[in-house]
Amino acid sequence: MLNYQLVTPPAIEPVTLIQAKAQLRVVFSNDDDLISASITAAREMCEQLLNRAIYNQTYVLSLDQFNYGDWRSTVPMDRRNPLRFSSLWDSMALRLPMPRLVSVTSITYLDVNGTQQTLDPSTYNVDNTSEPARIVPSINLTWPTTDYYIPGSVRVTFVAGSYGDGVTVDTCPQLIKQAILLLVSHFYFNRTAVTTEKLSTIPLGVDALLTPYKFYWWM
């Protein structure tokens, strides 16, 4: 199970307050704060269902150690030989959750003396075209040794967002925005955890809208 947490949320939501109020057919401002909170909750729920960050946001992934691969004591002389080193390359990769990766901010670790160190970006390569994104040591290098006795001794800080920052770039599919609006409507008109009314799933509802964009994690 991956151990990661959100550090900085997105600067903007995929759905505006005006759009949500139009969906709800609300013309007064008394419930603006409630609706805004519902938009954020709906977006967060969609991201969990998608296993994907919608707009750019910062996460920290915590690991107990690096992935050292099959031959930890051997520094490969030439990892460009795909027949010989492709399996090693893959086994050493650090995989990042919540695609798509925008950038890696830093990789820090506790060395054998318990001192925090920051990896030089030149010592690793980032594959941000794959999902999940992968980070591997540069040619002729391997991951440094960490303090095994301290859980979470390796931390990767990264920015992820599949559809831009929402301000200068917004490529969020309309299907995802519509799913958020459906959830906002549900939250607004169903304000308790239990109801005596008979409820049913809307055909072609939230799950159907999100399915084309879901990321299925594998390890």
Coordinates of N, CA and C in Angstrom, one line a residue:
M1 N 0.8 -1.2 0.0 CA 0.0 0.0 0.0 C 0.9 1.2 0.0
L2 N 0.6 2.2 -0.9 CA 1.4 3.4 -1.0 C 1.0 4.4 0.1
N3 N 2.1 5.0 0.7 CA 1.9 6.0 1.7 C 2.2 7.4 1.2
Y4 N 1.2 8.1 0.8 CA 1.4 9.4 0.3 C 0.3 10.4 0.8
Q5 N 0.6 11.7 0.8 CA -0.4 12.6 1.3 C -0.3 13.9 0.4
L6 N -1.5 14.6 0.4 CA -1.6 15.9 -0.3 C -0.9 17.0 0.5
V7 N -0.1 17.8 -0.1 CA 0.6 18.9 0.6 C -0.1 20.2 0.2
T8 N -0.2 20.4 -1.1 CA -0.8 21.6 -1.7 C -2.0 21.3 -2.6
P9 N -3.2 21.7 -2.3 CA -4.3 21.4 -3.1 C -4.3 22.2 -4.4
P10 N -5.1 21.9 -5.4 CA -5.2 22.7 -6.6 C -5.6 24.1 -6.4
A11 N -5.2 25.0 -7.2 CA -5.5 26.5 -7.0 C -6.9 26.8 -7.4
I12 N -7.6 25.9 -8.1 CA -8.9 26.2 -8.6 C -9.7 24.9 -8.8
E13 N -11.0 25.0 -8.7 CA -11.8 23.8 -8.9 C -12.2 23.6 -10.4
P14 N -12.5 22.4 -10.9 CA -12.9 22.2 -12.3 C -14.3 22.8 -12.6
V15 N -15.1 23.0 -11.6 CA -16.4 23.5 -11.7 C -16.5 24.8 -10.9
T16 N -17.1 25.9 -11.5 CA -17.2 27.2 -10.8 C -18.5 27.2 -10.0
L17 N -18.6 28.1 -9.1 CA -19.8 28.3 -8.3 C -21.0 28.6 -9.2
I18 N -20.8 29.4 -10.2 CA -21.8 29.8 -11.1 C -22.4 28.6 -11.8
Q19 N -21.5 27.7 -12.3 CA -21.9 26.5 -13.0 C -22.7 25.6 -12.1
A20 N -22.2 25.4 -10.8 CA -22.9 24.6 -9.9 C -24.3 25.1 -9.5
K21 N -24.4 26.4 -9.4 CA -25.7 27.0 -9.0 C -26.6 26.8 -10.2
A22 N -26.1 26.9 -11.4 CA -27.0 26.7 -12.6 C -27.5 25.3 -12.6
Q23 N -26.6 24.3 -12.3 CA -27.0 22.9 -12.2 C -28.1 22.7 -11.1
L24 N -27.9 23.4 -10.0 CA -28.9 23.2 -8.9 C -30.1 24.1 -9.1
R25 N -30.1 25.0 -10.0 CA -31.2 26.0 -10.2 C -31.3 26.9 -9.0
V26 N -30.2 27.3 -8.4 CA -30.2 28.2 -7.2 C -29.8 29.6 -7.7
V27 N -30.6 30.5 -7.3 CA -30.4 31.9 -7.7 C -30.0 32.8 -6.6
F28 N -30.2 32.4 -5.3 CA -29.8 33.2 -4.2 C -28.4 32.8 -3.7
S29 N -27.8 33.7 -2.8 CA -26.4 33.5 -2.4 C -26.3 32.9 -1.0
N30 N -27.4 32.6 -0.4 CA -27.3 32.1 1.0 C -26.5 30.8 1.1
D31 N -26.6 30.0 0.1 CA -25.9 28.7 0.2 C -24.6 28.7 -0.6
D32 N -24.0 29.8 -0.9 CA -22.8 29.8 -1.7 C -21.7 29.0 -1.0
D33 N -21.5 29.2 0.3 CA -20.4 28.5 1.0 C -20.6 27.0 1.0
L34 N -21.9 26.6 1.2 CA -22.2 25.2 1.2 C -22.0 24.6 -0.2
I35 N -22.4 25.3 -1.2 CA -22.2 24.8 -2.6 C -20.7 24.7 -2.9
S36 N -19.9 25.7 -2.5 CA -18.5 25.7 -2.8 C -17.8 24.6 -2.1
A37 N -18.2 24.3 -0.9 CA -17.6 23.1 -0.2 C -18.0 21.8 -0.8
S38 N -19.2 21.8 -1.4 CA -19.7 20.6 -2.1 C -18.9 20.3 -3.4
I39 N -18.5 21.4 -4.0 CA -17.7 21.3 -5.3 C -16.4 20.7 -4.9
T40 N -15.7 21.2 -3.9 CA -14.4 20.6 -3.5 C -14.6 19.1 -3.1
A41 N -15.6 18.8 -2.3 CA -15.8 17.4 -1.9 C -16.1 16.5 -3.1
A42 N -16.8 17.0 -4.1 CA -17.1 16.2 -5.3 C -15.9 16.0 -6.1
R43 N -15.1 17.0 -6.2 CA -13.8 16.9 -7.0 C -12.9 15.9 -6.3
E44 N -12.8 16.0 -4.9 CA -11.9 15.0 -4.2 C -12.5 13.6 -4.4
M45 N -13.8 13.4 -4.3 CA -14.3 12.1 -4.5 C -14.1 11.5 -5.9
C46 N -14.2 12.4 -6.9 CA -13.9 12.0 -8.3 C -12.4 11.6 -8.4
E47 N -11.5 12.3 -7.8 CA -10.1 12.0 -7.9 C -9.8 10.6 -7.2
Q48 N -10.5 10.3 -6.1 CA -10.3 9.0 -5.5 C -10.9 7.9 -6.4
L49 N -12.0 8.2 -7.1 CA -12.6 7.2 -8.0 C -11.7 7.0 -9.2
L50 N -11.1 8.1 -9.7 CA -10.3 8.0 -10.9 C -8.8 7.5 -10.6
N51 N -8.4 7.6 -9.3 CA -7.0 7.4 -8.9 C -6.1 8.4 -9.7
R52 N -6.6 9.6 -9.8 CA -5.9 10.6 -10.7 C -6.1 12.0 -10.1
A53 N -5.1 12.8 -10.2 CA -5.2 14.2 -9.9 C -5.7 15.0 -11.1
I54 N -6.8 15.7 -10.9 CA -7.4 16.5 -12.0 C -6.5 17.7 -12.3
Y55 N -6.4 18.6 -11.4 CA -5.5 19.8 -11.6 C -4.2 19.7 -10.8
N56 N -3.2 20.5 -11.2 CA -1.9 20.4 -10.5 C -2.0 20.5 -9.0
Q57 N -1.4 19.6 -8.3 CA -1.4 19.7 -6.8 C -0.1 18.9 -6.4
T58 N 0.4 19.3 -5.2 CA 1.6 18.7 -4.7 C 1.4 17.6 -3.7
Y59 N 2.1 16.5 -3.9 CA 2.0 15.3 -3.0 C 3.4 15.0 -2.4
V60 N 3.4 14.3 -1.3 CA 4.7 13.7 -0.8 C 4.5 12.2 -0.7
L61 N 5.3 11.4 -1.4 CA 5.3 9.9 -1.3 C 6.4 9.5 -0.3
S62 N 6.0 8.7 0.7 CA 6.9 8.2 1.8 C 7.2 6.8 1.6
L63 N 8.5 6.4 1.5 CA 9.0 5.1 1.3 C 9.9 4.7 2.4
D64 N 10.0 3.4 2.8 CA 10.9 3.0 3.8 C 12.3 2.9 3.3
Q65 N 12.5 2.6 2.0 CA 13.8 2.6 1.3 C 13.6 2.7 -0.2
F66 N 14.7 2.8 -0.9 CA 14.6 2.8 -2.4 C 14.4 1.4 -2.9
N67 N 14.0 1.3 -4.1 CA 14.0 0.0 -4.8 C 15.4 -0.3 -5.4
Y68 N 16.0 -1.3 -4.8 CA 17.4 -1.5 -5.2 C 17.5 -2.6 -6.4
G69 N 16.4 -3.2 -6.8 CA 16.5 -4.1 -7.9 C 17.1 -5.5 -7.5
D70 N 17.4 -6.3 -8.5 CA 17.9 -7.6 -8.3 C 19.4 -7.7 -7.9
W71 N 20.1 -6.7 -8.4 CA 21.6 -6.8 -8.1 C 22.0 -5.5 -7.4
R72 N 21.6 -5.4 -6.2 CA 21.9 -4.1 -5.5 C 23.4 -3.8 -5.4
S73 N 24.3 -4.9 -5.3 CA 25.7 -4.7 -5.1 C 26.4 -4.4 -6.4
T74 N 25.7 -4.5 -7.5 CA 26.4 -4.3 -8.8 C 25.9 -3.0 -9.4
V75 N 26.9 -2.2 -9.8 CA 26.5 -1.0 -10.6 C 26.7 -1.3 -12.1
P76 N 25.6 -1.4 -12.8 CA 25.6 -1.8 -14.2 C 26.5 -0.8 -15.0
M77 N 27.3 -1.3 -15.9 CA 28.2 -0.5 -16.7 C 27.5 0.2 -17.8
D78 N 26.5 -0.4 -18.3 CA 25.7 0.2 -19.4 C 24.3 -0.3 -19.4
R79 N 23.4 0.5 -18.8 CA 22.0 0.2 -18.7 C 21.2 0.4 -20.0
R80 N 21.9 0.8 -21.0 CA 21.3 1.0 -22.3 C 21.0 -0.2 -23.0
N81 N 21.6 -1.4 -22.6 CA 21.3 -2.6 -23.3 C 20.0 -3.2 -22.8
P82 N 18.9 -3.1 -23.6 CA 17.6 -3.4 -23.1 C 17.4 -4.9 -22.8
L83 N 18.2 -5.8 -23.6 CA 18.0 -7.2 -23.3 C 18.6 -7.6 -22.0
R84 N 19.6 -6.9 -21.5 CA 20.3 -7.3 -20.3 C 19.7 -6.5 -19.1
F85 N 19.4 -5.3 -19.3 CA 19.1 -4.4 -18.1 C 17.6 -3.9 -18.0
S86 N 16.8 -4.3 -18.9 CA 15.4 -3.8 -18.8 C 14.7 -4.2 -17.6
S87 N 14.9 -5.5 -17.2 CA 14.3 -6.0 -15.9 C 14.8 -5.3 -14.7
L88 N 16.2 -5.1 -14.7 CA 16.8 -4.4 -13.6 C 16.3 -2.9 -13.5
W89 N 16.2 -2.3 -14.7 CA 15.7 -0.9 -14.7 C 14.3 -0.8 -14.1
D90 N 13.5 -1.7 -14.5 CA 12.1 -1.7 -14.0 C 12.0 -2.0 -12.5
S91 N 12.9 -2.9 -12.0 CA 12.8 -3.3 -10.6 C 13.4 -2.2 -9.7
M92 N 14.1 -1.3 -10.3 CA 14.7 -0.2 -9.5 C 13.8 1.0 -9.5
A93 N 12.7 1.0 -10.3 CA 11.9 2.2 -10.5 C 11.1 2.5 -9.2
L94 N 11.0 3.8 -9.0 CA 10.0 4.3 -8.0 C 8.8 4.8 -8.8
R95 N 7.6 4.3 -8.4 CA 6.4 4.6 -9.1 C 5.6 5.6 -8.3
L96 N 5.1 6.6 -9.0 CA 4.4 7.7 -8.3 C 2.9 7.5 -8.5
P97 N 2.1 7.7 -7.5 CA 0.6 7.7 -7.6 C 0.0 8.9 -8.2
M98 N -1.3 8.9 -8.3 CA -2.0 10.1 -8.8 C -1.5 10.8 -10.0
P99 N -1.5 10.0 -11.1 CA -1.0 10.6 -12.4 C -2.0 11.8 -12.8
R100 N -1.5 12.6 -13.8 CA -0.2 12.4 -14.5 C 0.8 13.3 -13.8
L101 N 2.1 12.8 -13.8 CA 3.2 13.5 -13.2 C 3.5 14.8 -14.0
V102 N 3.6 15.9 -13.3 CA 4.0 17.2 -13.9 C 5.5 17.4 -13.7
S103 N 6.0 17.2 -12.4 CA 7.4 17.4 -12.1 C 7.7 16.8 -10.8
V104 N 9.0 16.5 -10.6 CA 9.5 16.0 -9.3 C 10.2 17.2 -8.6
T105 N 9.7 17.6 -7.5 CA 10.3 18.7 -6.7 C 11.6 18.3 -6.0
S106 N 11.6 17.2 -5.3 CA 12.8 16.8 -4.6 C 12.6 15.3 -4.2
I107 N 13.8 14.7 -4.0 CA 13.9 13.3 -3.4 C 14.8 13.4 -2.2
T108 N 14.3 13.2 -1.0 CA 15.2 13.3 0.1 C 15.2 11.9 0.8
Y109 N 16.3 11.7 1.6 CA 16.4 10.4 2.3 C 17.3 10.6 3.5
L110 N 17.1 9.7 4.4 CA 18.0 9.6 5.6 C 19.1 8.6 5.3
D111 N 20.4 9.1 5.4 CA 21.5 8.2 5.1 C 21.7 7.3 6.3
V112 N 22.8 6.5 6.2 CA 23.1 5.5 7.3 C 23.4 6.1 8.6
N113 N 23.7 7.4 8.6 CA 23.9 8.1 9.9 C 22.7 8.9 10.4
G114 N 21.6 8.7 9.6 CA 20.4 9.4 10.0 C 20.3 10.8 9.6
T115 N 21.2 11.2 8.7 CA 21.2 12.6 8.3 C 20.4 12.8 7.0
Q116 N 19.6 13.8 6.9 CA 18.8 14.0 5.7 C 19.7 14.5 4.6
Q117 N 19.5 13.8 3.4 CA 20.2 14.2 2.2 C 19.2 14.4 1.1
T118 N 19.5 15.3 0.1 CA 18.7 15.5 -1.0 C 19.4 15.1 -2.3
L119 N 18.8 14.2 -3.0 CA 19.4 13.7 -4.3 C 19.5 14.8 -5.3
D120 N 20.7 14.8 -6.0 CA 20.9 15.7 -7.1 C 20.0 15.3 -8.2
P121 N 19.2 16.1 -8.9 CA 18.4 15.7 -10.0 C 19.2 15.0 -11.1
S122 N 20.5 15.3 -11.2 CA 21.3 14.7 -12.3 C 21.5 13.2 -12.0
T123 N 21.2 12.7 -10.8 CA 21.5 11.3 -10.4 C 20.3 10.4 -10.7
Y124 N 19.2 11.0 -11.2 CA 18.1 10.1 -11.5 C 17.3 10.6 -12.8
N125 N 16.6 9.7 -13.4 CA 15.8 10.1 -14.6 C 14.4 9.9 -14.3
V126 N 13.6 10.8 -14.8 CA 12.1 10.8 -14.6 C 11.4 10.5 -15.9
D127 N 10.5 9.5 -15.8 CA 9.7 9.1 -17.0 C 8.3 9.6 -16.6
N128 N 7.9 10.8 -17.1 CA 6.6 11.4 -16.8 C 5.6 11.1 -17.9
T129 N 5.9 10.3 -18.9 CA 5.0 10.0 -19.9 C 4.2 8.7 -19.6
S130 N 4.7 7.9 -18.7 CA 4.1 6.6 -18.3 C 3.1 6.9 -17.2
E131 N 2.1 6.0 -17.0 CA 1.2 6.0 -15.9 C 1.2 4.6 -15.3
P132 N 1.8 4.5 -14.1 CA 2.3 5.5 -13.2 C 3.7 6.0 -13.7
A133 N 4.0 7.3 -13.3 CA 5.3 7.8 -13.7 C 6.4 7.0 -12.9
R134 N 7.6 7.0 -13.5 CA 8.7 6.2 -12.9 C 9.9 7.0 -12.8
I135 N 10.7 6.8 -11.7 CA 11.9 7.4 -11.4 C 13.0 6.3 -11.3
V136 N 14.1 6.4 -12.0 CA 15.2 5.4 -12.0 C 16.5 6.1 -11.8
P137 N 17.5 5.4 -11.3 CA 18.8 6.0 -11.2 C 19.4 6.3 -12.6
S138 N 20.2 7.3 -12.7 CA 20.9 7.6 -14.0 C 21.9 6.5 -14.4
I139 N 22.3 6.5 -15.6 CA 23.2 5.5 -16.1 C 24.5 5.4 -15.2
N140 N 24.9 4.1 -14.9 CA 26.0 3.8 -14.0 C 25.9 4.2 -12.6
L141 N 24.6 4.5 -12.2 CA 24.4 4.9 -10.8 C 23.4 3.9 -10.2
T142 N 23.3 3.9 -8.9 CA 22.3 3.1 -8.1 C 21.8 4.0 -7.0
W143 N 20.7 3.6 -6.4 CA 20.1 4.4 -5.3 C 21.1 4.3 -4.1
P144 N 21.1 5.4 -3.3 CA 22.0 5.4 -2.1 C 21.4 4.5 -1.0
T145 N 22.2 4.1 -0.1 CA 21.8 3.3 1.1 C 21.1 4.2 2.1
T146 N 20.0 3.8 2.7 CA 19.3 4.6 3.6 C 19.4 4.0 5.0
D147 N 18.8 4.7 6.0 CA 18.7 4.2 7.4 C 17.5 3.3 7.4
Y148 N 17.8 1.9 7.5 CA 16.7 1.0 7.5 C 15.8 1.0 8.7
Y149 N 16.3 1.6 9.8 CA 15.6 1.5 11.1 C 14.6 2.7 11.3
I150 N 14.5 3.5 10.3 CA 13.6 4.7 10.4 C 12.6 4.5 9.3
P151 N 11.3 4.2 9.6 CA 10.3 4.1 8.6 C 10.1 5.5 7.8
G152 N 9.8 5.4 6.6 CA 9.6 6.6 5.8 C 10.8 7.4 5.6
S153 N 12.0 6.7 5.5 CA 13.3 7.4 5.4 C 13.5 8.1 4.0
V154 N 12.7 7.7 3.0 CA 12.7 8.2 1.7 C 11.4 9.0 1.4
R155 N 11.6 10.2 0.9 CA 10.4 11.0 0.6 C 10.6 11.7 -0.8
V156 N 9.5 11.5 -1.6 CA 9.5 12.1 -2.9 C 8.4 13.1 -3.0
T157 N 8.8 14.4 -3.2 CA 7.8 15.5 -3.3 C 7.6 15.7 -4.8
F158 N 6.4 15.7 -5.2 CA 6.1 15.9 -6.7 C 4.8 16.6 -6.9
V159 N 4.7 17.1 -8.1 CA 3.5 17.8 -8.6 C 2.8 16.9 -9.6
A160 N 1.5 16.7 -9.4 CA 0.7 15.8 -10.3 C -0.5 16.6 -10.7
G161 N -0.9 16.3 -11.9 CA -2.2 16.9 -12.5 C -2.4 16.5 -13.9
S162 N -3.5 15.9 -14.2 CA -3.7 15.3 -15.5 C -4.2 16.3 -16.5
Y163 N -4.8 17.4 -16.1 CA -5.4 18.3 -17.0 C -5.0 19.8 -16.8
G164 N -3.7 20.0 -16.5 CA -3.3 21.4 -16.3 C -3.5 22.0 -14.9
D165 N -3.2 23.2 -14.8 CA -3.4 23.9 -13.5 C -4.8 24.5 -13.3
G166 N -5.6 24.4 -14.3 CA -7.0 24.9 -14.2 C -7.1 26.4 -14.4
V167 N -5.9 27.1 -14.5 CA -5.9 28.6 -14.6 C -5.4 28.9 -16.0
T168 N -4.1 28.6 -16.3 CA -3.5 28.9 -17.6 C -3.8 27.7 -18.6
V169 N -3.9 26.5 -18.1 CA -4.2 25.4 -18.9 C -5.4 24.6 -18.2
D170 N -6.4 24.3 -19.0 CA -7.5 23.5 -18.5 C -8.0 22.6 -19.6
T171 N -7.6 21.3 -19.5 CA -8.0 20.3 -20.5 C -8.9 19.3 -19.8
C172 N -9.4 19.6 -18.7 CA -10.3 18.7 -18.0 C -11.5 18.3 -18.9
P173 N -11.7 17.0 -19.1 CA -12.8 16.5 -20.0 C -14.2 17.0 -19.4
Q174 N -15.1 17.3 -20.3 CA -16.4 17.7 -19.8 C -17.1 16.6 -19.1
L175 N -16.8 15.3 -19.4 CA -17.4 14.2 -18.7 C -17.1 14.2 -17.2
I176 N -15.8 14.6 -16.9 CA -15.4 14.7 -15.5 C -16.1 15.8 -14.8
K177 N -16.2 16.9 -15.5 CA -16.9 18.1 -14.9 C -18.4 17.8 -14.7
Q178 N -19.0 17.0 -15.6 CA -20.4 16.7 -15.4 C -20.6 15.7 -14.2
A179 N -19.6 14.8 -14.0 CA -19.7 13.9 -12.9 C -19.6 14.7 -11.6
I180 N -18.8 15.8 -11.5 CA -18.7 16.6 -10.4 C -20.0 17.3 -10.1
L181 N -20.6 17.8 -11.2 CA -21.9 18.5 -11.0 C -23.0 17.6 -10.5
L182 N -23.0 16.3 -10.9 CA -23.9 15.3 -10.5 C -23.7 15.1 -9.0
L183 N -22.5 15.0 -8.5 CA -22.2 14.8 -7.1 C -22.6 16.0 -6.3
V184 N -22.4 17.2 -6.8 CA -22.8 18.4 -6.1 C -24.3 18.4 -5.9
S185 N -25.0 18.0 -6.9 CA -26.5 18.0 -6.8 C -26.9 17.0 -5.8
H186 N -26.2 15.8 -5.7 CA -26.5 14.8 -4.7 C -26.2 15.3 -3.3
F187 N -25.1 16.0 -3.1 CA -24.8 16.5 -1.8 C -25.7 17.6 -1.4
Y188 N -26.2 18.4 -2.3 CA -27.0 19.5 -2.0 C -28.4 19.1 -1.6
F189 N -28.9 18.1 -2.3 CA -30.3 17.7 -2.1 C -30.4 16.5 -1.1
N190 N -29.3 15.9 -0.7 CA -29.3 14.8 0.3 C -28.3 15.2 1.4
R191 N -28.8 15.8 2.4 CA -27.9 16.4 3.4 C -27.8 15.6 4.6
T192 N -28.3 14.4 4.6 CA -28.1 13.4 5.7 C -27.5 12.1 5.3
A193 N -26.9 11.4 6.2 CA -26.3 10.1 5.8 C -27.3 9.0 5.6
V194 N -28.5 9.2 6.2 CA -29.5 8.2 6.0 C -30.8 8.8 5.5
T195 N -31.5 8.1 4.7 CA -32.8 8.6 4.1 C -33.8 7.5 4.1
T196 N -35.1 7.9 4.3 CA -36.2 6.9 4.2 C -36.7 6.8 2.8
E197 N -36.2 7.6 1.9 CA -36.7 7.6 0.5 C -36.0 6.5 -0.2
K198 N -36.6 5.9 -1.3 CA -36.0 4.9 -2.1 C -35.1 5.6 -3.1
L199 N -33.8 5.3 -3.1 CA -32.8 5.9 -4.0 C -32.4 4.8 -5.0
S200 N -32.0 5.3 -6.2 CA -31.5 4.4 -7.2 C -30.4 5.2 -7.9
T201 N -29.5 4.4 -8.5 CA -28.4 5.0 -9.3 C -28.9 5.5 -10.6
I202 N -28.4 6.7 -11.0 CA -28.8 7.3 -12.2 C -28.1 6.5 -13.4
P203 N -28.9 6.1 -14.4 CA -28.3 5.4 -15.5 C -27.3 6.4 -16.2
L204 N -26.1 5.9 -16.6 CA -25.1 6.7 -17.2 C -24.7 7.8 -16.2
G205 N -24.6 7.5 -14.9 CA -24.3 8.5 -13.9 C -22.8 8.7 -13.7
V206 N -22.4 8.9 -12.4 CA -21.1 9.3 -12.1 C -20.0 8.3 -12.6
D207 N -20.3 7.0 -12.2 CA -19.3 6.0 -12.5 C -19.1 5.9 -14.0
A208 N -20.2 5.9 -14.8 CA -20.1 5.8 -16.3 C -19.3 7.0 -16.8
L209 N -19.5 8.2 -16.3 CA -18.9 9.4 -16.8 C -17.4 9.3 -16.5
L210 N -17.0 8.7 -15.4 CA -15.6 8.7 -15.0 C -14.8 7.5 -15.6
T211 N -15.5 6.5 -15.9 CA -14.8 5.2 -16.4 C -13.7 5.4 -17.5
P212 N -14.0 6.2 -18.5 CA -13.0 6.4 -19.6 C -11.6 7.0 -19.1
Y213 N -11.6 7.6 -17.9 CA -10.4 8.3 -17.5 C -9.8 7.7 -16.2
K214 N -10.4 6.5 -15.8 CA -9.9 5.9 -14.6 C -8.5 5.3 -14.8
F215 N -7.6 5.5 -13.8 CA -6.3 4.9 -13.8 C -6.3 3.7 -12.9
Y216 N -5.9 2.5 -13.4 CA -6.0 1.3 -12.6 C -4.5 1.0 -12.2
W217 N -4.3 1.2 -10.9 CA -3.0 1.0 -10.3 C -2.5 -0.4 -10.3
W218 N -1.3 -0.7 -10.6 CA -0.7 -2.0 -10.5 C 0.7 -1.8 -10.0
M219 N 1.2 -2.8 -9.3 CA 2.6 -2.8 -8.7 C 3.4 -4.0 -9.3

